PDB file of C-alpha atoms in Angstrom:
ATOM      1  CA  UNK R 145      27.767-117.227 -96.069  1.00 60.00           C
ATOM      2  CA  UNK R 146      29.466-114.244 -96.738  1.00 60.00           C
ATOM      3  CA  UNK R 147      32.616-115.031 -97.645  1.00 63.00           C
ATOM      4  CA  UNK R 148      30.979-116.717-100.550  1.00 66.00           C
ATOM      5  CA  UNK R 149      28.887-113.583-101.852  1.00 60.00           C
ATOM      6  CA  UNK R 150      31.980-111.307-101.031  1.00 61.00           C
ATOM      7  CA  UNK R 151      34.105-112.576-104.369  1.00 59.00           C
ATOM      8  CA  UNK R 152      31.122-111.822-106.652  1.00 57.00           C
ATOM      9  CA  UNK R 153      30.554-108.345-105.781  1.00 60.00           C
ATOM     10  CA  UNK R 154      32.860-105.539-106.938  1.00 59.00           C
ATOM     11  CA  UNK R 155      33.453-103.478-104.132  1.00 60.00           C
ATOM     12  CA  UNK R 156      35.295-100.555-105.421  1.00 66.00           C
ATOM     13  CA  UNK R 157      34.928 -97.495-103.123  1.00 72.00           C
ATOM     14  CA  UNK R 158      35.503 -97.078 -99.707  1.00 77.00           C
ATOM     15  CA  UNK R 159      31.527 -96.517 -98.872  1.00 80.00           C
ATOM     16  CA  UNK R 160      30.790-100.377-100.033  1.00 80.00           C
ATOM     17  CA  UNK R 161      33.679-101.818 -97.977  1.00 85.00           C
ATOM     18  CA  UNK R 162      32.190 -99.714 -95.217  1.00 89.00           C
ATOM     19  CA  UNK R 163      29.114-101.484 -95.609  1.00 88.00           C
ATOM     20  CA  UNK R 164      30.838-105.185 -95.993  1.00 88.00           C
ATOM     21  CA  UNK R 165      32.594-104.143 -92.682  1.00 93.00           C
ATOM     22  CA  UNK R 166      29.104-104.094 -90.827  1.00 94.00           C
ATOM     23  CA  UNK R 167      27.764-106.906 -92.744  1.00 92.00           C
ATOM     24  CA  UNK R 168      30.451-108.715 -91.189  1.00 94.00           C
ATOM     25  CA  UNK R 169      30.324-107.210 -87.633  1.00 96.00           C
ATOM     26  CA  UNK R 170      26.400-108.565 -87.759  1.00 95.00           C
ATOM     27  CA  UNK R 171      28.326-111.885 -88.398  1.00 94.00           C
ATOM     28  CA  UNK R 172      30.162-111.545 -85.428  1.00 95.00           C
ATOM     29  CA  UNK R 173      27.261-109.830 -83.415  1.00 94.00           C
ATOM     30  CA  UNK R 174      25.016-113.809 -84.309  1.00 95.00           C
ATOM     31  CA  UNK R 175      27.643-115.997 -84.076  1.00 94.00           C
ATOM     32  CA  UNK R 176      28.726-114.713 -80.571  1.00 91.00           C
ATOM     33  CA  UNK R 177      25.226-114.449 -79.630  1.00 89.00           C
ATOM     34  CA  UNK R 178      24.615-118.418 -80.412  1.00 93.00           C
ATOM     35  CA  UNK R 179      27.890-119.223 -79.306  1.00 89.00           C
ATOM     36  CA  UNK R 180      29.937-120.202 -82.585  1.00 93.00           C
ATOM     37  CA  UNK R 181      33.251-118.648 -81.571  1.00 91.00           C
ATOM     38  CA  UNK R 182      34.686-120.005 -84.276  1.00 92.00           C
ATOM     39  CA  UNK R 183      32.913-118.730 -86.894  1.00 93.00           C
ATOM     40  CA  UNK R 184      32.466-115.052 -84.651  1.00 94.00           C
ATOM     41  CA  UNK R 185      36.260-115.113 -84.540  1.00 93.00           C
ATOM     42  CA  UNK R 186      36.692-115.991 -88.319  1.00 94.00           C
ATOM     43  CA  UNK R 187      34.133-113.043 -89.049  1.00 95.00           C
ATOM     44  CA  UNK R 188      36.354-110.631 -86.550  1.00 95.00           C
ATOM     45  CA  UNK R 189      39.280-111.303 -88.616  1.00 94.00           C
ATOM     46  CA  UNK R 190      37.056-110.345 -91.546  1.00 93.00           C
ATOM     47  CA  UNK R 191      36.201-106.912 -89.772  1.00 95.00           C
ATOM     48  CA  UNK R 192      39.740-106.215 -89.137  1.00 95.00           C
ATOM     49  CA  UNK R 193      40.524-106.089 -93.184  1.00 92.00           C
ATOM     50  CA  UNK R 194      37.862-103.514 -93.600  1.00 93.00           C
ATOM     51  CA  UNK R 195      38.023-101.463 -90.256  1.00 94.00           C
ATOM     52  CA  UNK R 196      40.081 -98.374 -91.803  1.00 93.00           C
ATOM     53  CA  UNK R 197      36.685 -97.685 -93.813  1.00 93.00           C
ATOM     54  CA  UNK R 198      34.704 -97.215 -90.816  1.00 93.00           C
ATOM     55  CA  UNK R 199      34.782 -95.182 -87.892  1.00 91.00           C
ATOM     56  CA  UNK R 200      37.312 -95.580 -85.449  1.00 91.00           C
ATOM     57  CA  UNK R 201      34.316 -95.752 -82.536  1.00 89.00           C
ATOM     58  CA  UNK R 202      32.626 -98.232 -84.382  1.00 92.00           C
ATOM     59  CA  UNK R 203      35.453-100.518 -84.377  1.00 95.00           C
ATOM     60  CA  UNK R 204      35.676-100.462 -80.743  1.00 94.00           C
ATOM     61  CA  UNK R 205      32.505-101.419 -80.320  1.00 92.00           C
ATOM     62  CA  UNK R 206      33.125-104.908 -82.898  1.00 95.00           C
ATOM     63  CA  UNK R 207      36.714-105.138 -80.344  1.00 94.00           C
ATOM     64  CA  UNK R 208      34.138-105.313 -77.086  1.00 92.00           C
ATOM     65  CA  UNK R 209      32.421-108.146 -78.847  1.00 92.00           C
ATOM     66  CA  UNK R 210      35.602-109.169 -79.260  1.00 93.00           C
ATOM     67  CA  UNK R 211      36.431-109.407 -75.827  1.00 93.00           C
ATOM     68  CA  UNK R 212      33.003-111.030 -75.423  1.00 90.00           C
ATOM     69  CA  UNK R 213      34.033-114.028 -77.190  1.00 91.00           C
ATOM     70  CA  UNK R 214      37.590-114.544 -75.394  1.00 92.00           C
ATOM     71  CA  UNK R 215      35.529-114.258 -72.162  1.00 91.00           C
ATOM     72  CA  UNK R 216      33.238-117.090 -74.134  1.00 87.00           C
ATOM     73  CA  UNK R 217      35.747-118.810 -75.052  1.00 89.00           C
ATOM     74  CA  UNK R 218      37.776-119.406 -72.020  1.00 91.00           C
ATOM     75  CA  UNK R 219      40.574-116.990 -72.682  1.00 92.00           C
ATOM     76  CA  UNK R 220      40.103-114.402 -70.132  1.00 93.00           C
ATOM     77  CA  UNK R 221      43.911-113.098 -70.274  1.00 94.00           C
ATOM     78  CA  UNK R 222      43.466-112.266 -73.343  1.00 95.00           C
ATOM     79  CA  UNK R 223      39.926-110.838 -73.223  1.00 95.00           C
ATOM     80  CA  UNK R 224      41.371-108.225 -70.421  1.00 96.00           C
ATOM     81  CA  UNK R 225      44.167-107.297 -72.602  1.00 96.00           C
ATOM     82  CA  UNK R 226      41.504-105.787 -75.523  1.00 96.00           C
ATOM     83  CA  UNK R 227      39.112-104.301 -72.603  1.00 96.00           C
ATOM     84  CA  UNK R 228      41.655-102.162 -71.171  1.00 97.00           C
ATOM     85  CA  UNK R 229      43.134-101.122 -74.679  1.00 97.00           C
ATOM     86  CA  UNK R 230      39.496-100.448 -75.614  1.00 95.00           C
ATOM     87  CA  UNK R 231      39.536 -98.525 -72.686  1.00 95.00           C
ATOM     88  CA  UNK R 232      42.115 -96.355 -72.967  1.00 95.00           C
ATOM     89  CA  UNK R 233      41.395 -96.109 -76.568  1.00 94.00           C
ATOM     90  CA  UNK R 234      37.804 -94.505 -75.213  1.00 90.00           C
ATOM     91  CA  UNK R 235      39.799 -92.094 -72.928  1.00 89.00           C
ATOM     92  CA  UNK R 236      42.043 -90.951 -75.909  1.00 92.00           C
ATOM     93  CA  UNK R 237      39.135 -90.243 -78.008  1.00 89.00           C
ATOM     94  CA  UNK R 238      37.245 -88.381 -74.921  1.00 84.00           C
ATOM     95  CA  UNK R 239      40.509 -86.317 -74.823  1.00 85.00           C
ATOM     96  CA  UNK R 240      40.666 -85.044 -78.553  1.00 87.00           C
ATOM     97  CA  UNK R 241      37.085 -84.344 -78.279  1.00 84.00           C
ATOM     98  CA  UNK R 242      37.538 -82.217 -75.156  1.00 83.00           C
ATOM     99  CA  UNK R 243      40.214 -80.395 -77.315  1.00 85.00           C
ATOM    100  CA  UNK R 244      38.098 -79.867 -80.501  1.00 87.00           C
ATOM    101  CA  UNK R 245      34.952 -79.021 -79.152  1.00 84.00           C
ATOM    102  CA  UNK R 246      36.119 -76.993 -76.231  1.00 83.00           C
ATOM    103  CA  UNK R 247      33.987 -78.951 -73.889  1.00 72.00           C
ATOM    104  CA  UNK R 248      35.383 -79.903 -70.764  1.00 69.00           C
ATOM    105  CA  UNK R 249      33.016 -83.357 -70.866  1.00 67.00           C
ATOM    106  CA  UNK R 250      33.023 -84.029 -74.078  1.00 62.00           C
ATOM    107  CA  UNK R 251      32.564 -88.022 -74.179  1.00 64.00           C
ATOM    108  CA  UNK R 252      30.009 -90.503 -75.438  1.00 72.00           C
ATOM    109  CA  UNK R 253      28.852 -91.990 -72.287  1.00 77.00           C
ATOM    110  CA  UNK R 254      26.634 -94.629 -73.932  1.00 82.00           C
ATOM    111  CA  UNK R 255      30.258 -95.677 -75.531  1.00 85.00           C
ATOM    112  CA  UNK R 256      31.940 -95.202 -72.597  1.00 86.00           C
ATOM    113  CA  UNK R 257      29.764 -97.042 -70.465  1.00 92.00           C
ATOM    114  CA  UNK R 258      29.808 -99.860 -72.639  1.00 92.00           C
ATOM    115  CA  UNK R 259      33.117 -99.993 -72.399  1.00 93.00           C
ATOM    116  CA  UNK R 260      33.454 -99.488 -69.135  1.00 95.00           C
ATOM    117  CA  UNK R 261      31.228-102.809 -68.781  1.00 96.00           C
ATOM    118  CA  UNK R 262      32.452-104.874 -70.756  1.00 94.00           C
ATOM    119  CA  UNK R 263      35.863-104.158 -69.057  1.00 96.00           C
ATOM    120  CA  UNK R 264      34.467-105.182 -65.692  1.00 97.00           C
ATOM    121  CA  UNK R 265      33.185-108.590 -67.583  1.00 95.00           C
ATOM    122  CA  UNK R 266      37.007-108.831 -68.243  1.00 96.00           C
ATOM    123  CA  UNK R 267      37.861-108.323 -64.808  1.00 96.00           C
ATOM    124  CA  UNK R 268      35.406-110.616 -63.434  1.00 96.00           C
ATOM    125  CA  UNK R 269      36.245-113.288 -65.758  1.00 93.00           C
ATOM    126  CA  UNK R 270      39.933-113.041 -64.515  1.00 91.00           C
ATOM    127  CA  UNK R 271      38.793-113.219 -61.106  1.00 90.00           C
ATOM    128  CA  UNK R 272      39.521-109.436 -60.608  1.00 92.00           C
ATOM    129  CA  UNK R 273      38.431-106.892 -57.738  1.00 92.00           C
ATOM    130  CA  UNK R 274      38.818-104.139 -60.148  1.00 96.00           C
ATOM    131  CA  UNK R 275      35.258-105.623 -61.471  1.00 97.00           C
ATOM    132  CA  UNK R 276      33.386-104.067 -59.276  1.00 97.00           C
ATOM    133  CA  UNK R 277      34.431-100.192 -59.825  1.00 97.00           C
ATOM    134  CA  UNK R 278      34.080-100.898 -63.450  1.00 97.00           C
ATOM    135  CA  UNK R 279      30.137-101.967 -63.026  1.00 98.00           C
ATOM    136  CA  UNK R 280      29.201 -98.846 -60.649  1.00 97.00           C
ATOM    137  CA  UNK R 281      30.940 -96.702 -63.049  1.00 96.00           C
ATOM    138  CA  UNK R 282      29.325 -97.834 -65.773  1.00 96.00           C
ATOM    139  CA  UNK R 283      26.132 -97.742 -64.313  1.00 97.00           C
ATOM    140  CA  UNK R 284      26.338 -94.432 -63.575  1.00 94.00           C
ATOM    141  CA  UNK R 285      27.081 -93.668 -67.529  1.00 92.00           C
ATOM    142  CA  UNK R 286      23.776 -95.022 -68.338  1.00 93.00           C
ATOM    143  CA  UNK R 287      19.580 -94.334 -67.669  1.00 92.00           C
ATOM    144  CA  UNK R 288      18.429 -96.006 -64.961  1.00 93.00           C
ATOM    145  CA  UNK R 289      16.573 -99.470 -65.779  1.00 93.00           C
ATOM    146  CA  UNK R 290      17.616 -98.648 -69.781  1.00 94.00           C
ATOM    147  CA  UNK R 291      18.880-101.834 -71.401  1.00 95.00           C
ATOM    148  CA  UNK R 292      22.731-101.473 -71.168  1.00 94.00           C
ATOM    149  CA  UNK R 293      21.838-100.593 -67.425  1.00 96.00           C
ATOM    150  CA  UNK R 294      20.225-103.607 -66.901  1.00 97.00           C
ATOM    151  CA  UNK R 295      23.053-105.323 -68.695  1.00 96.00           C
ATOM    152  CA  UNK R 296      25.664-103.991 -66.599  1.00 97.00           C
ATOM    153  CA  UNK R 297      23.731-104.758 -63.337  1.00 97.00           C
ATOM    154  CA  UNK R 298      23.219-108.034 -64.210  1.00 97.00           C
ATOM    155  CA  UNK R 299      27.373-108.477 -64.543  1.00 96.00           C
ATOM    156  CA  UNK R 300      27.496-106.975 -61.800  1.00 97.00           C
ATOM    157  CA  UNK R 301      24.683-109.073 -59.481  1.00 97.00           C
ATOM    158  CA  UNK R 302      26.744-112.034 -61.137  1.00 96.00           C
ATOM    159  CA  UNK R 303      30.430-110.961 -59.964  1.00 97.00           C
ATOM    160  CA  UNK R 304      28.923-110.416 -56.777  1.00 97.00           C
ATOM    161  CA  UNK R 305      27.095-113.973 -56.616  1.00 96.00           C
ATOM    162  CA  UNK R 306      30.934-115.555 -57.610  1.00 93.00           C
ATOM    163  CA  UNK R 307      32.439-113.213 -55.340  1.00 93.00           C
ATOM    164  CA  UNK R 308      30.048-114.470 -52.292  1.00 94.00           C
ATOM    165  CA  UNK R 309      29.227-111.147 -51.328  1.00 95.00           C
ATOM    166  CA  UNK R 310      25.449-111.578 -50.315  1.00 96.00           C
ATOM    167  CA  UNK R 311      24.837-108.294 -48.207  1.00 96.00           C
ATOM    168  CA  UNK R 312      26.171-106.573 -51.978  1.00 96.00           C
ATOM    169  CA  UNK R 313      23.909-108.581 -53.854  1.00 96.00           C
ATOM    170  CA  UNK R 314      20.726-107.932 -51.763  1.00 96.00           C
ATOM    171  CA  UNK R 315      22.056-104.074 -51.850  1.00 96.00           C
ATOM    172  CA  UNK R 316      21.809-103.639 -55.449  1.00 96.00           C
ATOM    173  CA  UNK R 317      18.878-106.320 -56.472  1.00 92.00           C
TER     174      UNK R 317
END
């Protein structure tokens, strides 16, 4: 779809490119949401070509869908790998915020929870432990019964369902 209206329009600055970049992280946003990893994967690539036009946060966020897909797709090694650079990519960002702003806590914890969550998806999928701290972190990071809350709890209900830890399960639903 895109990559047929793409040739036809001039995109000469770098505020249009910014724009193709989220037309094509939307792409990647529906096709991981019906399931077409191929096609999210193909639009990823897409988002890569045009991610130096867009914030460096914002591209995370497209590499945690990322991540989303490997876990979708079966490839959980792989899937880890970008969750814990996305993670310490989070903590570097944190860090020169702290220094420019002079805050001691200078982080977005919406972001940071996010990532902190999908990270624990990563762990779970590789059968991790680590899963766990990563959920109760991240649920801290967010409002209670908000939507990435419930997100994260669900993961987390989930790892402890595969993890047969009933008396866990029962705790936290």
């Amino acid at each position: 779809a895109l990559e047929r209206i793409e040739p036809n329009i001039l995109f000469g600055n770098r505020e249009d490119k910014a724009v193709l970049y989220e037309l094509y992280d939307t792409g990647v946003a529906v096709y991981c949401h019906i399931g077409d990893s191929r096609n999210a994967l193909k639009y990823f690539h897409k988002c890569e070509e045009y991610a130096g036009f867009i914030g460096i946060e914002r591209y995370l966020g497209t590499r945690n869908q990322m991540a989303v897909l490997l876990n979708d797709s079966f490839q959980p090694a792989k899937a880890l790998e970008i969750a814990l650079d996305n993670f310490s990519y989070h903590e570097l960002i944190s860090d020169m915020k702290q220094q420019i702003f002079q805050k001691e806590d200078y982080r977005d914890y919406l972001e940071h929870g996010k990532t902190l969550s999908q990270l624990g998806q990563a762990y779970a999928f590789a059968s991790k432990s680590r899963a766990e701290l990563c959920f109760l972190e991240a649920l801290e990071e967010f409002e209670k019964n908000s939507p990435n809350y419930l997100i994260t709890l669900s993961y987390l209900l989930h790892y402890y369902i595969h993890a047969g830890n009933k008396d866990k399960y029962l705790e936290w639903s």
